[in-house]
Amino acid sequence: MADLPHSVDVRASIRFRFRGRDIELGDFAPRMTLLDWLRIERGASGTKEGCNEGDCGACTVVLVRRAQGAPNFTPVNACILLLGQIDGAELVTIEDLSSAPGALHPVQDSMVTHHGAQCGFCTPGIVMSLFAQHESKPQTLDADAVCDQLAGNLCRCTGYRPIIEAALAAHVVPPQGRWPGTEAMHAGDMLIGDDDQFFAAPASIPSLAALYAAHPDATLVAGATDVGLWLTKNLQDIRKIIWLGRVAGLDAIEAHADGLHIGAGVTLAALAPHLGALHPDLGEVMRRFGSTQVRSSGTIGGNLANGSPIGDLAPCLIALGAQLVLQKGDVLRHLPLEDFFLAYRKQDRLPGEFVHSVIMPPLAAEQAFRAYKVSKRIDEDISSVLAAFCFDVAQGRIGRARIAFGGMAGTPARARNAEGFAVGIRLQDESTWASALSALAFDFQPLSDQRASAAYRALVARNLLTKALIELRGESPATTRIAPPREP
Ligand SMILES: Cc1cc2nc3c(=O)[nH]c(=O)nc-3n(C[C@H](O)[C@H](O)[C@H](O)COP(=O)(O)OP(=O)(O)OC[C@H]3O[C@@H](n4cnc5c(N)ncnc54)[C@H](O)[C@@H]3O)c2cc1C
Ligand code: FES
Ligand code: FES
């Protein structure tokens, strides 16, 4: 049996609530997805499989967990969520919405009245996303909020107008409140399987550290919005899984003198308001990060540890001067975030070492920050280029500069040459900008891929630096932005 030395009481099953019953499951393959369990094992085919990679939302189901005494309705993509990840939740699928035969949930009823479905393939997923929003009782609801909620739900034939109208009309009907959710259970570690193949969910940081040290070949899974695709698309045979979703303290956000300490397990949804409060551009980056479903599951730790050159958080956090905290055994190691990324998909992380947290310093009064995400679509799209700038500005002159890009190299990286030439820029004198703009060509030799050509990326990088300088010079964002930022 795999070693969990800190455990007093190791549970060998997952527990969740489903169709009004408490379920305990101890016999399943670690890599089984929730969608496969629903459709294949339970024959619950109301939840659809479209892309099987988190993009289309046809498989959306809702997890209800209680937080501060109230149910929290979280829409997730069942296709890339592992079955083990629903431990401790109430699972709600499309089959659960009607209270009696023929009695529709207000969202379903409104979809019928407003002709919100044609072929209907997307409809269960769309209804589940709108159901989560409806039962969360937002005080007000407008078309923007509905669009944000549906960013991860693709409809190819009805078109979104009647769907949005249906959501807005349903809002006047009170939530049904039939899903109380379940309380989070951090007590005791969980391990299903044996030394060769397991799904483990340690309940504390010491348990996680001990288990990962004993099994450095295991795959850490936080939200599985990346790992899920390794299973469904690359068909990887992952046998040992350590899920981080039950580790007490790994999901904490704490304010300290040196900034916010953000646990690696903090979801993107929980992180978004904190980043938005730091700077509206960060709020906008988060609003456009994946979709509601992806942000519900995905974490800051997964986004950084994954080492993607086009991950959205890394350039933003590098420009802010964030520190990464890694842990192996009981030893913590701090390093500047930019030093973590060594080469394409190669990070400075030892076997058995995990991302513990990120320290994000506050913005000082003299610091001006900007972040821009450029992608082919506004919603649910990976960046072609993401630029983040943090300048110390005094009397219209740039002092210190931190500039970071995603999508321009094999790793997220600082533009050190451009930073050097940015020092001394006088914002009102465009002739002083030229050296920094030209220096970008020495910082990066980007690649061409399906998202963008090398020439496009180089031009966009230059234009984004120009845009930041224009905005800092005092130009109205109305002249520089396609659309004003919306609150996440
Ligand atoms: C439809 C879709 C849209 C997306 N859109 C975006 C987007 O707009 N921007 C963007 O940047 N990304 C996007 N992503 C990618 C993904 O959602 C993010 O990278 C997310 O933050 C990953 O977090 P996770 O918790 O799901 O990671 P997981 O999939 O659980 O893990 C990812 C990697 O990190 C490792 N890991 C996780 N936690 C730790 C830890 N604490 N310590 C060490 N290693 C760890 C895992 O072993 C794995 O190697 C998208 C993905 C999908 C499916
Ligand atoms: S099937 Fe497309 S998001 Fe899950
Ligand atoms: S109704 Fe056909 S995809 Fe939406």
PDB file of N, CA, C and O and ligand atoms in Angstrom, residues 35 47-60 76-81 121 152-154 291 293-294 380, ligand 2:
ATOM      1  N   LEU A  35     -17.036  12.023 -16.886  1.00  0.00           N
ATOM      2  CA  LEU A  35     -17.957  11.817 -18.018  1.00  0.00           C
ATOM      3  C   LEU A  35     -18.076  10.335 -18.362  1.00  0.00           C
ATOM      4  O   LEU A  35     -19.182   9.829 -18.611  1.00  0.00           O
ATOM      5  N   THR A  47     -25.794  13.934 -20.161  1.00  0.00           N
ATOM      6  CA  THR A  47     -24.573  14.738 -20.254  1.00  0.00           C
ATOM      7  C   THR A  47     -23.838  14.307 -21.522  1.00  0.00           C
ATOM      8  O   THR A  47     -23.527  13.128 -21.692  1.00  0.00           O
ATOM      9  N   LYS A  48     -23.590  15.246 -22.407  1.00  0.00           N
ATOM     10  CA  LYS A  48     -23.077  14.910 -23.748  1.00  0.00           C
ATOM     11  C   LYS A  48     -21.550  14.961 -23.821  1.00  0.00           C
ATOM     12  O   LYS A  48     -20.906  15.679 -23.060  1.00  0.00           O
ATOM     13  N   GLU A  49     -21.006  14.224 -24.783  1.00  0.00           N
ATOM     14  CA  GLU A  49     -19.577  14.316 -25.089  1.00  0.00           C
ATOM     15  C   GLU A  49     -19.435  14.971 -26.453  1.00  0.00           C
ATOM     16  O   GLU A  49     -19.935  14.446 -27.454  1.00  0.00           O
ATOM     17  N   GLY A  50     -18.780  16.139 -26.472  1.00  0.00           N
ATOM     18  CA  GLY A  50     -18.531  16.823 -27.740  1.00  0.00           C
ATOM     19  C   GLY A  50     -17.061  16.714 -28.081  1.00  0.00           C
ATOM     20  O   GLY A  50     -16.612  15.796 -28.761  1.00  0.00           O
ATOM     21  N   CYS A  51     -16.273  17.638 -27.546  1.00  0.00           N
ATOM     22  CA  CYS A  51     -14.849  17.708 -27.914  1.00  0.00           C
ATOM     23  C   CYS A  51     -13.972  16.786 -27.071  1.00  0.00           C
ATOM     24  O   CYS A  51     -12.891  16.403 -27.493  1.00  0.00           O
ATOM     25  N   ASN A  52     -14.413  16.473 -25.855  1.00  0.00           N
ATOM     26  CA  ASN A  52     -13.599  15.699 -24.909  1.00  0.00           C
ATOM     27  C   ASN A  52     -12.289  16.397 -24.560  1.00  0.00           C
ATOM     28  O   ASN A  52     -11.285  15.742 -24.273  1.00  0.00           O
ATOM     29  N   GLU A  53     -12.281  17.721 -24.610  1.00  0.00           N
ATOM     30  CA  GLU A  53     -11.073  18.455 -24.219  1.00  0.00           C
ATOM     31  C   GLU A  53     -11.377  19.778 -23.533  1.00  0.00           C
ATOM     32  O   GLU A  53     -10.539  20.686 -23.535  1.00  0.00           O
ATOM     33  N   GLY A  54     -12.556  19.909 -22.971  1.00  0.00           N
ATOM     34  CA  GLY A  54     -12.832  21.091 -22.153  1.00  0.00           C
ATOM     35  C   GLY A  54     -13.239  22.335 -22.914  1.00  0.00           C
ATOM     36  O   GLY A  54     -13.386  23.400 -22.317  1.00  0.00           O
ATOM     37  N   ASP A  55     -13.428  22.213 -24.221  1.00  0.00           N
ATOM     38  CA  ASP A  55     -13.658  23.411 -25.031  1.00  0.00           C
ATOM     39  C   ASP A  55     -15.120  23.723 -25.314  1.00  0.00           C
ATOM     40  O   ASP A  55     -15.471  24.882 -25.506  1.00  0.00           O
ATOM     41  N   CYS A  56     -15.983  22.696 -25.418  1.00  0.00           N
ATOM     42  CA  CYS A  56     -17.317  22.953 -25.970  1.00  0.00           C
ATOM     43  C   CYS A  56     -18.409  23.053 -24.911  1.00  0.00           C
ATOM     44  O   CYS A  56     -19.479  23.596 -25.172  1.00  0.00           O
ATOM     45  N   GLY A  57     -18.182  22.519 -23.734  1.00  0.00           N
ATOM     46  CA  GLY A  57     -19.155  22.642 -22.640  1.00  0.00           C
ATOM     47  C   GLY A  57     -20.332  21.690 -22.716  1.00  0.00           C
ATOM     48  O   GLY A  57     -21.202  21.716 -21.845  1.00  0.00           O
ATOM     49  N   ALA A  58     -20.381  20.795 -23.719  1.00  0.00           N
ATOM     50  CA  ALA A  58     -21.521  19.873 -23.838  1.00  0.00           C
ATOM     51  C   ALA A  58     -21.619  18.953 -22.625  1.00  0.00           C
ATOM     52  O   ALA A  58     -22.693  18.460 -22.293  1.00  0.00           O
ATOM     53  N   CYS A  59     -20.485  18.739 -21.966  1.00  0.00           N
ATOM     54  CA  CYS A  59     -20.431  17.800 -20.835  1.00  0.00           C
ATOM     55  C   CYS A  59     -20.590  18.497 -19.490  1.00  0.00           C
ATOM     56  O   CYS A  59     -20.292  17.898 -18.460  1.00  0.00           O
ATOM     57  N   THR A  60     -21.032  19.755 -19.490  1.00  0.00           N
ATOM     58  CA  THR A  60     -21.067  20.520 -18.228  1.00  0.00           C
ATOM     59  C   THR A  60     -22.002  19.877 -17.202  1.00  0.00           C
ATOM     60  O   THR A  60     -23.168  19.581 -17.493  1.00  0.00           O
ATOM     61  N   VAL A  76     -18.554  22.473 -14.105  1.00  0.00           N
ATOM     62  CA  VAL A  76     -17.263  21.881 -14.500  1.00  0.00           C
ATOM     63  C   VAL A  76     -17.455  21.058 -15.774  1.00  0.00           C
ATOM     64  O   VAL A  76     -18.564  20.611 -16.076  1.00  0.00           O
ATOM     65  N   ASN A  77     -16.337  20.874 -16.489  1.00  0.00           N
ATOM     66  CA  ASN A  77     -16.369  20.019 -17.675  1.00  0.00           C
ATOM     67  C   ASN A  77     -16.113  18.575 -17.235  1.00  0.00           C
ATOM     68  O   ASN A  77     -14.988  18.224 -16.862  1.00  0.00           O
ATOM     69  N   ALA A  78     -17.151  17.729 -17.315  1.00  0.00           N
ATOM     70  CA  ALA A  78     -17.007  16.348 -16.840  1.00  0.00           C
ATOM     71  C   ALA A  78     -16.005  15.556 -17.676  1.00  0.00           C
ATOM     72  O   ALA A  78     -15.445  14.567 -17.195  1.00  0.00           O
ATOM     73  N   CYS A  79     -15.754  15.996 -18.916  1.00  0.00           N
ATOM     74  CA  CYS A  79     -14.871  15.213 -19.794  1.00  0.00           C
ATOM     75  C   CYS A  79     -13.426  15.243 -19.338  1.00  0.00           C
ATOM     76  O   CYS A  79     -12.669  14.320 -19.620  1.00  0.00           O
ATOM     77  N   ILE A  80     -13.009  16.332 -18.668  1.00  0.00           N
ATOM     78  CA  ILE A  80     -11.600  16.410 -18.251  1.00  0.00           C
ATOM     79  C   ILE A  80     -11.476  16.468 -16.728  1.00  0.00           C
ATOM     80  O   ILE A  80     -10.429  16.820 -16.205  1.00  0.00           O
ATOM     81  N   LEU A  81     -12.557  16.115 -16.043  1.00  0.00           N
ATOM     82  CA  LEU A  81     -12.481  16.025 -14.584  1.00  0.00           C
ATOM     83  C   LEU A  81     -12.372  14.549 -14.228  1.00  0.00           C
ATOM     84  O   LEU A  81     -13.119  13.723 -14.754  1.00  0.00           O
ATOM     85  N   PHE A 121     -27.840  19.490 -29.114  1.00  0.00           N
ATOM     86  CA  PHE A 121     -26.669  18.772 -28.597  1.00  0.00           C
ATOM     87  C   PHE A 121     -25.972  19.573 -27.494  1.00  0.00           C
ATOM     88  O   PHE A 121     -25.519  19.022 -26.491  1.00  0.00           O
ATOM     89  N   GLY A 152     -17.749  29.144 -22.120  1.00  0.00           N
ATOM     90  CA  GLY A 152     -17.261  27.782 -22.359  1.00  0.00           C
ATOM     91  C   GLY A 152     -18.331  26.854 -22.893  1.00  0.00           C
ATOM     92  O   GLY A 152     -18.176  25.631 -22.820  1.00  0.00           O
ATOM     93  N   ASN A 153     -19.426  27.402 -23.409  1.00  0.00           N
ATOM     94  CA  ASN A 153     -20.499  26.566 -23.976  1.00  0.00           C
ATOM     95  C   ASN A 153     -20.708  26.953 -25.429  1.00  0.00           C
ATOM     96  O   ASN A 153     -21.178  28.045 -25.745  1.00  0.00           O
ATOM     97  N   LEU A 154     -20.360  26.018 -26.290  1.00  0.00           N
ATOM     98  CA  LEU A 154     -20.435  26.292 -27.724  1.00  0.00           C
ATOM     99  C   LEU A 154     -21.791  25.855 -28.267  1.00  0.00           C
ATOM    100  O   LEU A 154     -22.226  24.726 -28.032  1.00  0.00           O
ATOM    101  N   SER A 291     -12.714  29.495 -19.563  1.00  0.00           N
ATOM    102  CA  SER A 291     -14.154  29.685 -19.454  1.00  0.00           C
ATOM    103  C   SER A 291     -14.524  29.570 -17.983  1.00  0.00           C
ATOM    104  O   SER A 291     -13.674  29.269 -17.143  1.00  0.00           O
ATOM    105  N   GLN A 293     -16.115  27.187 -16.622  1.00  0.00           N
ATOM    106  CA  GLN A 293     -15.820  25.810 -16.203  1.00  0.00           C
ATOM    107  C   GLN A 293     -14.318  25.614 -15.958  1.00  0.00           C
ATOM    108  O   GLN A 293     -13.925  24.970 -14.981  1.00  0.00           O
ATOM    109  N   VAL A 294     -13.492  26.143 -16.862  1.00  0.00           N
ATOM    110  CA  VAL A 294     -12.033  25.970 -16.723  1.00  0.00           C
ATOM    111  C   VAL A 294     -11.539  26.707 -15.486  1.00  0.00           C
ATOM    112  O   VAL A 294     -10.736  26.190 -14.704  1.00  0.00           O
ATOM    113  N   GLU A 380     -12.543  32.164 -24.289  1.00  0.00           N
ATOM    114  CA  GLU A 380     -12.087  30.773 -24.327  1.00  0.00           C
ATOM    115  C   GLU A 380     -11.056  30.541 -25.423  1.00  0.00           C
ATOM    116  O   GLU A 380     -11.247  29.740 -26.340  1.00  0.00           O
TER     117      GLU A 380
HETATM  118  S1  FES B   2     -17.046  17.387 -24.221  1.00  0.00           S
HETATM  119 FE1  FES B   2     -16.501  19.370 -24.865  1.00  0.00          FE
HETATM  120  S2  FES B   2     -16.040  20.349 -22.989  1.00  0.00           S
HETATM  121 FE2  FES B   2     -16.357  18.319 -22.419  1.00  0.00          FE
END
